[in-house]
Short mmCIF file of C-alpha atoms and ligand atoms in Angstrom, two decimals:
data_model
loop_
_atom_site.label_atom_id
_atom_site.label_comp_id
_atom_site.label_asym_id
_atom_site.label_seq_id
_atom_site.Cartn_x
_atom_site.Cartn_y
_atom_site.Cartn_z
CA MET R 1 121.72 86.18 118.53
CA THR R 2 123.88 83.14 117.24
CA PRO R 3 125.78 81.11 119.62
CA HIS R 4 129.90 81.47 119.64
CA VAL R 5 130.74 79.36 116.83
CA VAL R 6 133.83 77.02 118.20
CA PRO R 7 135.80 75.81 115.79
CA ASP R 8 136.81 71.92 115.66
CA PRO R 9 138.39 71.65 112.10
CA GLN R 10 139.23 67.88 113.01
CA ALA R 11 135.75 67.11 113.67
CA GLY R 12 134.62 68.73 110.90
CA ALA R 13 137.11 66.50 108.67
CA ALA R 14 135.68 63.60 109.86
CA VAL R 15 131.84 64.39 108.98
CA LYS R 16 133.77 64.79 105.69
CA ALA R 17 135.35 62.09 105.10
CA ALA R 18 132.29 59.62 106.12
CA ASP R 19 130.39 62.03 103.44
CA ARG R 20 132.50 61.49 101.24
CA ALA R 21 132.93 57.36 101.55
CA HIS R 22 128.81 56.77 101.93
CA VAL R 23 126.30 60.09 101.68
CA PHE R 24 125.20 59.88 97.84
CA HIS R 25 124.02 63.22 97.42
CA SER R 26 120.87 64.65 95.12
CA TRP R 27 121.40 66.05 91.71
CA SER R 28 125.70 65.60 91.60
CA ALA R 29 128.07 64.00 90.20
CA GLN R 30 129.35 62.37 93.60
CA GLY R 31 133.46 62.61 92.62
CA LEU R 32 133.26 66.50 91.59
CA ILE R 33 131.73 67.99 94.71
CA ASP R 34 132.95 69.00 97.65
CA PRO R 35 130.06 69.46 100.34
CA LEU R 36 130.03 72.29 102.87
CA ALA R 37 130.45 70.47 107.06
CA VAL R 38 127.79 72.75 108.96
CA ALA R 39 128.27 72.22 112.64
CA GLY R 40 125.49 74.05 113.73
CA ALA R 41 122.62 76.58 112.59
CA GLU R 42 120.36 79.14 114.39
CA GLY R 43 118.10 81.58 112.99
CA SER R 44 118.95 82.89 109.52
CA TYR R 45 122.35 81.48 110.68
CA PHE R 46 124.43 78.64 110.00
CA TRP R 47 128.17 77.82 110.87
CA ASP R 48 131.16 75.48 109.89
CA TYR R 49 134.15 73.83 111.75
CA ASP R 50 136.33 76.02 110.82
CA GLY R 51 134.42 79.14 112.30
CA ASN R 52 132.97 80.50 109.26
CA ARG R 53 129.55 81.92 109.92
CA TYR R 54 127.02 82.62 107.41
CA LEU R 55 123.44 84.50 106.57
CA ASP R 56 121.34 81.72 104.73
CA PHE R 57 120.02 83.84 102.14
CA THR R 58 119.01 80.02 100.75
CA SER R 59 116.29 79.13 103.87
CA GLY R 60 118.03 75.90 102.86
CA LEU R 61 116.23 74.90 99.78
CA VAL R 62 113.61 77.79 100.88
CA TYR R 63 112.47 75.49 103.37
CA THR R 64 113.25 77.07 107.11
CA ASN R 65 110.27 79.73 106.81
CA ILE R 66 110.74 80.68 110.67
CA GLY R 67 114.67 79.88 110.71
CA TYR R 68 116.72 77.70 112.15
CA GLN R 69 116.40 75.60 115.52
CA HIS R 70 113.05 77.67 116.47
CA PRO R 71 113.21 76.68 120.24
CA LYS R 72 109.39 76.45 120.25
CA VAL R 73 108.87 74.08 117.50
CA VAL R 74 112.23 72.38 118.48
CA ALA R 75 110.13 71.92 121.75
CA ALA R 76 106.79 70.60 120.26
CA ILE R 77 108.60 67.73 118.09
CA GLN R 78 110.34 66.86 121.53
CA GLU R 79 107.05 66.59 123.45
CA GLN R 80 105.51 64.71 120.87
CA ALA R 81 107.95 61.86 120.58
CA ALA R 82 108.12 61.24 124.47
CA LYS R 83 104.28 61.38 123.82
CA LEU R 84 103.55 59.20 120.89
CA ALA R 85 106.13 59.34 118.35
CA THR R 86 104.81 57.54 115.19
CA PHE R 87 100.87 55.93 114.58
CA ALA R 88 99.93 54.60 111.25
CA PRO R 89 97.92 56.51 108.97
CA ALA R 90 93.96 54.68 108.88
CA PHE R 91 93.90 55.91 112.51
CA ALA R 92 92.30 59.59 113.95
CA VAL R 93 95.49 61.17 115.82
CA ASP R 94 95.09 64.24 118.00
CA VAL R 95 97.78 66.09 116.55
CA ARG R 96 97.19 65.18 112.66
CA SER R 97 93.53 66.32 113.10
CA GLU R 98 94.89 70.02 114.80
CA ALA R 99 97.31 69.83 111.83
CA ALA R 100 94.84 69.35 108.99
CA ARG R 101 92.27 71.59 110.82
CA LEU R 102 95.10 74.83 111.16
CA ILE R 103 95.81 74.26 107.43
CA ALA R 104 92.45 74.30 105.85
CA GLU R 105 91.82 76.73 108.00
CA ARG R 106 94.35 78.85 106.03
CA THR R 107 93.88 77.65 102.69
CA PRO R 108 91.94 79.75 100.68
CA GLY R 109 88.06 79.42 99.47
CA ASP R 110 87.02 75.87 99.97
CA LEU R 111 90.55 73.45 100.29
CA ASP R 112 89.41 72.08 103.06
CA LYS R 113 90.41 68.53 103.11
CA ILE R 114 93.93 67.75 103.36
CA PHE R 115 96.13 64.56 102.28
CA PHE R 116 99.73 64.11 103.93
CA THR R 117 102.71 63.56 102.31
CA ASN R 118 106.43 63.54 103.11
CA GLY R 119 107.32 66.56 101.26
CA GLY R 120 106.59 68.38 97.97
CA ALA R 121 106.75 65.73 94.95
CA GLU R 122 104.51 63.34 96.42
CA ALA R 123 102.07 66.26 96.53
CA VAL R 124 102.18 66.78 93.11
CA GLU R 125 102.25 63.14 92.95
CA ASN R 126 98.70 62.34 94.80
CA ALA R 127 97.54 65.75 93.12
CA VAL R 128 97.87 64.60 89.75
CA ARG R 129 96.83 61.34 90.78
CA MET R 130 92.87 62.55 92.35
CA ALA R 131 92.67 65.15 89.16
CA ARG R 132 93.31 62.29 86.22
CA LEU R 133 90.62 60.14 88.93
CA HIS R 134 88.17 62.99 89.33
CA THR R 135 88.13 63.66 85.24
CA GLY R 136 88.57 60.35 84.11
CA ARG R 137 90.88 62.07 81.25
CA HIS R 138 95.06 61.61 81.52
CA LYS R 139 97.15 64.14 80.30
CA VAL R 140 98.63 67.18 83.10
CA LEU R 141 99.36 70.64 81.37
CA SER R 142 102.54 72.03 82.79
CA ALA R 143 104.45 75.03 81.86
CA PHE R 144 107.77 75.79 80.58
CA ARG R 145 110.49 77.56 83.46
CA SER R 146 108.92 74.96 86.09
CA TYR R 147 109.79 72.75 88.87
CA HIS R 148 107.71 70.06 90.73
CA GLY R 149 109.51 68.11 92.47
CA ALA R 150 111.90 64.46 91.19
CA THR R 151 109.74 61.33 91.84
CA SER R 152 108.32 59.99 88.27
CA THR R 153 104.68 62.52 87.36
CA ALA R 154 106.75 65.06 88.93
CA ILE R 155 110.13 65.08 87.11
CA ASN R 156 107.81 64.76 84.45
CA LEU R 157 106.00 68.07 85.02
CA THR R 158 109.15 69.66 85.32
CA GLY R 159 109.93 72.19 82.69
CA ASP R 160 113.52 72.83 83.37
CA PRO R 161 116.43 70.67 82.60
CA ARG R 162 116.33 68.51 85.55
CA ARG R 163 114.10 66.22 83.81
CA TRP R 164 115.59 65.62 80.41
CA ALA R 165 117.29 62.84 81.80
CA SER R 166 114.47 61.09 83.24
CA ASP R 167 112.04 62.33 80.78
CA THR R 168 109.85 59.19 79.79
CA GLY R 169 107.45 60.93 77.87
CA SER R 170 104.96 58.56 78.69
CA ALA R 171 103.18 60.39 81.34
CA GLY R 172 100.92 62.28 79.57
CA VAL R 173 102.12 65.51 80.46
CA VAL R 174 102.39 68.00 78.00
CA ARG R 175 104.34 71.85 77.97
CA PHE R 176 103.39 75.26 77.83
CA TRP R 177 104.32 79.06 77.94
CA ALA R 178 103.52 80.35 80.92
CA PRO R 179 103.88 84.49 81.51
CA PHE R 180 107.23 86.11 81.71
CA LEU R 181 107.58 89.58 80.49
CA TYR R 182 111.37 90.30 81.07
CA ARG R 183 111.94 87.31 78.88
CA SER R 184 108.60 87.18 77.04
CA PRO R 185 108.07 84.14 74.82
CA PHE R 186 105.16 86.34 72.88
CA TYR R 187 107.15 89.34 72.22
CA ALA R 188 104.96 91.62 74.56
CA GLU R 189 105.60 94.35 76.00
CA THR R 190 103.59 95.06 78.35
CA GLU R 191 101.98 92.71 81.07
CA GLN R 192 98.45 93.06 79.99
CA GLN R 193 100.01 91.93 76.95
CA GLU R 194 101.86 88.61 78.06
CA CYS R 195 99.43 88.14 79.82
CA GLU R 196 96.83 88.09 76.82
CA ARG R 197 99.05 86.40 74.80
CA ALA R 198 99.85 83.66 77.44
CA LEU R 199 95.67 82.88 77.84
CA ALA R 200 95.21 82.77 74.26
CA HIS R 201 98.41 80.58 73.84
CA LEU R 202 97.32 78.42 76.94
CA GLU R 203 93.62 77.87 75.32
CA ASP R 204 95.38 77.46 71.44
CA THR R 205 97.17 74.49 73.19
CA ILE R 206 94.37 72.99 75.14
CA ALA R 207 92.10 73.36 72.01
CA PHE R 208 95.21 71.18 69.82
CA GLU R 209 95.45 68.54 72.38
CA GLY R 210 92.04 67.94 72.64
CA PRO R 211 90.38 69.29 75.65
CA GLY R 212 88.76 66.01 76.47
CA THR R 213 91.80 64.30 77.02
CA ILE R 214 93.32 66.61 79.66
CA ALA R 215 92.71 66.25 82.98
CA ALA R 216 94.68 68.75 84.77
CA ILE R 217 96.80 72.02 84.54
CA ILE R 218 99.44 72.75 87.57
CA LEU R 219 100.88 75.73 87.84
CA GLU R 220 103.13 77.51 90.30
CA THR R 221 101.44 80.05 92.25
CA ILE R 222 104.91 82.23 91.27
CA PRO R 223 107.37 80.36 89.56
CA GLY R 224 110.16 79.62 92.72
CA THR R 225 113.51 77.79 91.57
CA ALA R 226 112.65 78.78 87.77
CA GLY R 227 113.08 82.34 88.57
CA ILE R 228 110.24 83.80 90.73
CA MET R 229 108.50 85.06 88.01
CA THR R 230 104.95 86.98 89.30
CA PRO R 231 102.08 86.22 86.75
CA PRO R 232 100.33 89.30 85.93
CA PRO R 233 98.03 90.60 87.19
CA GLY R 234 94.65 88.27 85.16
CA TYR R 235 96.52 85.46 84.63
CA LEU R 236 95.32 83.02 87.16
CA THR R 237 92.06 84.02 87.23
CA GLY R 238 91.98 83.25 83.54
CA VAL R 239 93.57 80.17 83.58
CA ARG R 240 90.91 78.84 86.16
CA GLU R 241 88.04 80.44 84.02
CA ILE R 242 90.04 78.40 80.96
CA CYS R 243 90.01 75.42 83.54
CA ASP R 244 86.49 76.03 84.25
CA LYS R 245 85.39 76.22 80.99
CA TYR R 246 86.58 72.60 80.22
CA GLY R 247 86.31 70.72 83.08
CA ILE R 248 90.01 70.73 83.93
CA VAL R 249 91.14 70.42 87.48
CA PHE R 250 93.21 73.41 88.29
CA VAL R 251 96.39 72.81 90.55
CA LEU R 252 98.33 74.94 92.09
CA ASP R 253 101.45 74.34 93.34
CA GLU R 254 102.39 76.49 96.67
CA VAL R 255 105.22 73.84 97.45
CA MET R 256 107.57 77.07 97.95
CA ALA R 257 105.32 80.09 97.43
CA GLY R 258 103.16 78.87 100.28
CA PHE R 259 103.05 79.25 104.35
CA GLY R 260 104.09 82.67 103.89
CA ARG R 261 106.90 83.51 102.06
CA THR R 262 105.09 85.97 99.49
CA GLY R 263 103.89 88.01 102.43
CA LYS R 264 100.71 85.62 102.80
CA TRP R 265 100.19 82.73 104.20
CA PHE R 266 99.57 81.43 100.36
CA ALA R 267 100.57 82.95 97.10
CA ALA R 268 97.26 82.73 95.29
CA GLU R 269 95.91 85.72 97.58
CA HIS R 270 97.54 88.14 96.06
CA PHE R 271 95.95 87.08 92.67
CA ASP R 272 93.08 86.16 94.27
CA VAL R 273 92.37 82.13 92.87
CA VAL R 274 91.07 79.68 94.59
CA PRO R 275 92.55 76.18 92.56
CA ASP R 276 90.73 72.86 93.07
CA LEU R 277 93.87 70.92 94.37
CA MET R 278 96.97 72.85 96.38
CA THR R 279 100.17 71.36 96.91
CA PHE R 280 102.14 72.64 100.03
CA ALA R 281 105.62 70.87 102.33
CA LYS R 282 108.62 73.16 102.61
CA GLY R 283 107.21 76.05 104.79
CA VAL R 284 104.29 74.34 106.14
CA ASN R 285 106.72 73.48 109.14
CA SER R 286 109.51 74.47 107.98
CA GLY R 287 110.68 71.50 106.93
CA TYR R 288 111.84 70.08 110.86
CA VAL R 289 110.38 67.05 109.58
CA PRO R 290 109.55 66.26 106.26
CA LEU R 291 106.04 66.47 105.66
CA GLY R 292 103.42 68.21 102.46
CA GLY R 293 100.33 67.47 101.16
CA VAL R 294 97.22 68.53 98.74
CA ALA R 295 94.68 70.83 100.40
CA ILE R 296 91.54 69.39 98.14
CA SER R 297 88.22 71.47 97.46
CA GLU R 298 85.19 69.82 98.01
CA ARG R 299 84.12 68.81 94.79
CA ILE R 300 87.08 66.47 94.35
CA ALA R 301 86.62 64.93 97.76
CA ALA R 302 83.06 64.43 97.00
CA THR R 303 84.58 62.47 93.67
CA PHE R 304 86.18 59.86 96.46
CA GLU R 305 83.48 60.16 99.00
CA THR R 306 82.36 56.45 98.51
CA ARG R 307 85.30 55.42 96.16
CA PRO R 308 88.68 54.34 97.49
CA TYR R 309 90.89 56.81 96.89
CA PRO R 310 93.64 54.90 95.72
CA GLY R 311 96.91 56.11 96.94
CA GLY R 312 99.31 55.84 100.10
CA LEU R 313 102.01 56.59 102.43
CA THR R 314 103.06 54.73 104.83
CA TYR R 315 104.46 58.19 107.31
CA SER R 316 101.45 60.30 106.16
CA GLY R 317 100.34 62.59 108.13
CA HIS R 318 103.41 61.51 110.67
CA PRO R 319 102.69 62.59 114.47
CA LEU R 320 106.53 64.22 114.19
CA ALA R 321 105.83 65.84 111.47
CA CYS R 322 102.48 67.23 112.50
CA ALA R 323 103.26 68.33 115.65
CA ALA R 324 105.75 70.91 114.00
CA ALA R 325 103.33 71.86 111.08
CA VAL R 326 100.87 72.84 114.43
CA ALA R 327 104.03 74.00 116.44
CA THR R 328 105.42 76.29 113.43
CA ILE R 329 101.70 77.68 112.01
CA GLN R 330 101.23 78.90 116.43
CA VAL R 331 104.62 80.60 116.02
CA MET R 332 103.67 82.04 112.55
CA GLU R 333 100.70 83.41 114.12
CA ASP R 334 102.11 84.91 117.45
CA GLU R 335 105.37 86.62 115.71
CA LYS R 336 103.24 87.40 112.68
CA VAL R 337 105.67 86.16 110.81
CA VAL R 338 104.39 86.38 107.42
CA GLU R 339 103.29 90.50 108.06
CA ASN R 340 107.04 90.47 108.31
CA ALA R 341 107.93 88.62 105.38
CA ALA R 342 105.33 91.33 103.84
CA ARG R 343 106.55 94.38 106.00
CA ILE R 344 110.79 93.26 104.92
CA GLY R 345 110.02 93.01 101.03
CA GLU R 346 108.53 95.91 100.91
CA THR R 347 110.52 98.57 102.68
CA VAL R 348 113.83 96.62 102.95
CA LEU R 349 114.28 93.57 101.30
CA GLY R 350 112.52 94.80 97.54
CA PRO R 351 114.26 98.89 97.77
CA GLY R 352 117.61 97.44 98.64
CA LEU R 353 117.62 95.19 95.96
CA ARG R 354 116.45 97.75 93.49
CA GLU R 355 119.13 100.20 94.39
CA LEU R 356 121.83 97.82 94.26
CA ALA R 357 120.24 97.06 90.55
CA GLU R 358 120.77 100.82 89.33
CA ARG R 359 124.09 100.61 90.53
CA HIS R 360 125.09 96.97 89.40
CA PRO R 361 125.27 96.76 85.65
CA SER R 362 124.72 92.81 85.87
CA VAL R 363 121.75 93.09 87.34
CA GLY R 364 119.26 93.07 84.63
CA GLU R 365 115.45 93.13 86.10
CA VAL R 366 114.74 92.66 90.08
CA ARG R 367 111.27 90.68 90.94
CA GLY R 368 109.42 89.28 93.70
CA THR R 369 107.44 90.00 97.04
CA GLY R 370 107.94 89.38 100.36
CA VAL R 371 111.16 87.10 101.13
CA PHE R 372 110.98 85.76 97.59
CA TRP R 373 112.93 87.67 95.10
CA ALA R 374 114.97 86.93 92.00
CA LEU R 375 117.95 88.83 90.65
CA ASP R 376 118.09 87.87 86.89
CA LEU R 377 122.20 88.28 85.86
CA VAL R 378 122.74 89.60 82.85
CA ARG R 379 125.70 90.35 80.44
CA ASN R 380 124.58 93.49 79.09
CA LYS R 381 121.32 95.26 80.50
CA GLU R 382 119.98 96.49 76.83
CA THR R 383 120.29 93.16 75.30
CA ARG R 384 119.48 91.03 78.31
CA GLU R 385 121.69 88.35 77.30
CA PRO R 386 121.98 85.88 80.64
CA LEU R 387 125.38 85.84 82.52
CA VAL R 388 125.70 82.34 81.75
CA PRO R 389 123.90 80.74 78.87
CA TYR R 390 120.99 78.69 80.21
CA ASN R 391 121.74 75.39 81.57
CA ALA R 392 126.05 76.56 81.65
CA ALA R 393 128.11 74.03 83.47
CA GLY R 394 132.12 74.36 83.92
CA GLU R 395 133.36 76.92 82.16
CA ALA R 396 130.36 78.44 80.56
CA ASN R 397 129.25 78.91 84.49
CA ALA R 398 132.44 80.60 85.83
CA PRO R 399 130.76 84.10 85.79
CA MET R 400 127.74 82.66 88.31
CA ALA R 401 130.17 80.74 90.04
CA ALA R 402 132.58 83.53 90.92
CA PHE R 403 129.51 85.61 92.34
CA GLY R 404 128.89 82.48 94.44
CA ALA R 405 131.83 81.99 96.01
CA ALA R 406 132.18 86.36 96.51
CA ALA R 407 129.31 85.75 98.28
CA LYS R 408 130.40 83.20 100.51
CA LYS R 409 133.68 84.87 100.97
CA ASN R 410 131.46 87.87 102.29
CA GLY R 411 129.57 85.61 104.67
CA LEU R 412 126.52 85.51 102.55
CA TRP R 413 125.14 81.66 101.85
CA PRO R 414 123.40 82.40 98.32
CA PHE R 415 120.90 80.83 96.24
CA VAL R 416 122.26 80.38 92.75
CA ASN R 417 120.37 78.96 89.71
CA MET R 418 121.73 79.44 86.22
CA ASN R 419 121.42 83.18 85.54
CA ARG R 420 119.94 84.31 88.81
CA THR R 421 120.65 84.48 92.45
CA HIS R 422 117.28 84.38 94.89
CA ALA R 423 117.30 86.61 98.17
CA VAL R 424 115.18 83.80 100.71
CA PRO R 425 115.47 84.83 103.43
CA ALA R 426 113.31 83.14 106.44
CA CYS R 427 110.10 84.66 106.49
CA ASN R 428 111.57 86.27 110.06
CA VAL R 429 114.86 87.69 108.44
CA THR R 430 115.43 90.49 110.88
CA ASP R 431 115.90 94.28 109.06
CA ASP R 432 119.63 94.41 110.25
CA GLU R 433 119.39 90.75 108.96
CA VAL R 434 118.36 91.55 105.55
CA LYS R 435 120.77 94.98 105.38
CA GLU R 436 124.21 92.31 106.14
CA GLY R 437 122.99 90.56 103.15
CA LEU R 438 122.19 93.21 100.70
CA ALA R 439 125.84 94.47 101.98
CA ALA R 440 127.36 90.71 100.85
CA LEU R 441 125.40 91.06 97.89
CA ASP R 442 126.65 94.42 96.90
CA ALA R 443 130.07 92.78 97.19
CA ALA R 444 129.37 90.04 94.96
CA LEU R 445 127.68 91.46 92.24
CA THR R 446 131.16 93.88 91.97
CA VAL R 447 132.68 90.29 90.84
CA ALA R 448 129.92 89.58 88.34
CA ASP R 449 129.88 93.28 87.00
CA GLU R 450 133.17 91.65 85.47
CA HIS R 451 131.87 89.50 83.28
CA THR R 452 129.51 92.30 81.44
CA VAL R 453 129.77 93.54 78.40
C1 PLP W 501 107.55 74.41 93.54
C2 PLP W 501 107.98 73.07 94.04
N1 PLP W 501 107.27 72.04 93.94
C3 PLP W 501 107.78 70.71 94.37
C4 PLP W 501 108.66 70.46 94.88
C5 PLP W 501 109.44 69.04 95.56
O1 PLP W 501 109.13 69.02 96.68
P1 PLP W 501 110.21 68.38 97.59
O2 PLP W 501 111.36 68.39 96.94
O3 PLP W 501 109.71 68.48 98.84
O4 PLP W 501 109.83 66.60 96.68
C6 PLP W 501 109.61 71.94 95.06
C7 PLP W 501 110.57 71.74 95.46
O5 PLP W 501 111.71 72.38 95.47
C8 PLP W 501 109.68 72.87 94.71
O6 PLP W 501 109.64 74.21 94.92
#
């Protein structure tokens, strides 16, 4: 149910004018952007001041896993604000204890202690700090085609062009290739080859970097922004074995893949793997109040049992954020949101996207699970040449820009990154909403098809 959208262009113009005058936006040339003024949102939809309503196939930045304005979570935040709006992190606070308990109960294996942060990048910063102190080593291995956040260590770990401008090269980060059969860095033709060669490449990298210098390997369990590339069977357990062999801390970044997105509470469950540290954020409370964290295994927690952990944040475990997490997890249990994500992926979204791929020459590959899907758009299905070059901008990116504009014209807000569109709706999206999204994608892909050869 979406409330009636009452257009108010004048109010929209005022919001836009103040934004343009004073808000400095992320990742943007400030003079070249034209942000949509948002008037409201509910469930899977949001709307502007001109009376346009959009089905959000991005979940914000892949974080509103229970959709917008869930009444139970909004009420929990309001109640917490009235009861105890804030309290410093050194104290034991009921709602913080409860959030940590609920998260620890759901994280795999012995990841039973929770260090709270305000978001994903800070979680990565702290996971790396823990790994370095635990091992007494400095270097961290991360994958090309990854995203781990925009703070200093996190951006240095990132394997995409967003790193380039901030890459100091001083953070002790070494990058390697993780498996991705469709664009295999290893000339592999099967999942098994890709897996074996990727593991051999990782072990070679470790040998040449010096195993005794490497504190951690960090991987997104299923890389998100970089293209939703599900690793082949055996890869993550292989990485786990390599980490154990060389005493390296294994960090899984579940900031995007966690909390139901893949149809399980955590993506690690698909692969039967337990990392030493796991980062989370986004879906933990659907981003209603900023929250992230690191789930810590017994071994690493033991390092800081008598030795102080040298890190902290003023708002670590903020009561409003924790109240939102407690309510979100409860809603996800009561409304079977994780089960819905799995079912939608298997029966509606996955099959629907595959059907689009059959009919549209611009769709090279469909991959994903749950409500975590990517369409790899190509100029040619045979050659797999991307629809736009890597990191294209301006005129070179025109085909993707045209695709995005067509989706919006059809009432769908699409996730567009390089030559891909991701179908990442809320985990509690309905069958009908997904069907509506697929119809809009169908129309927008017709525009992308015009750029195929
Ligand atoms: C896998 C992953 N790690 C870390 C981050 C950074 O999270 P934040 O933007 O909350 O700092 C993101 C954000 O998209 C992410 O997808």
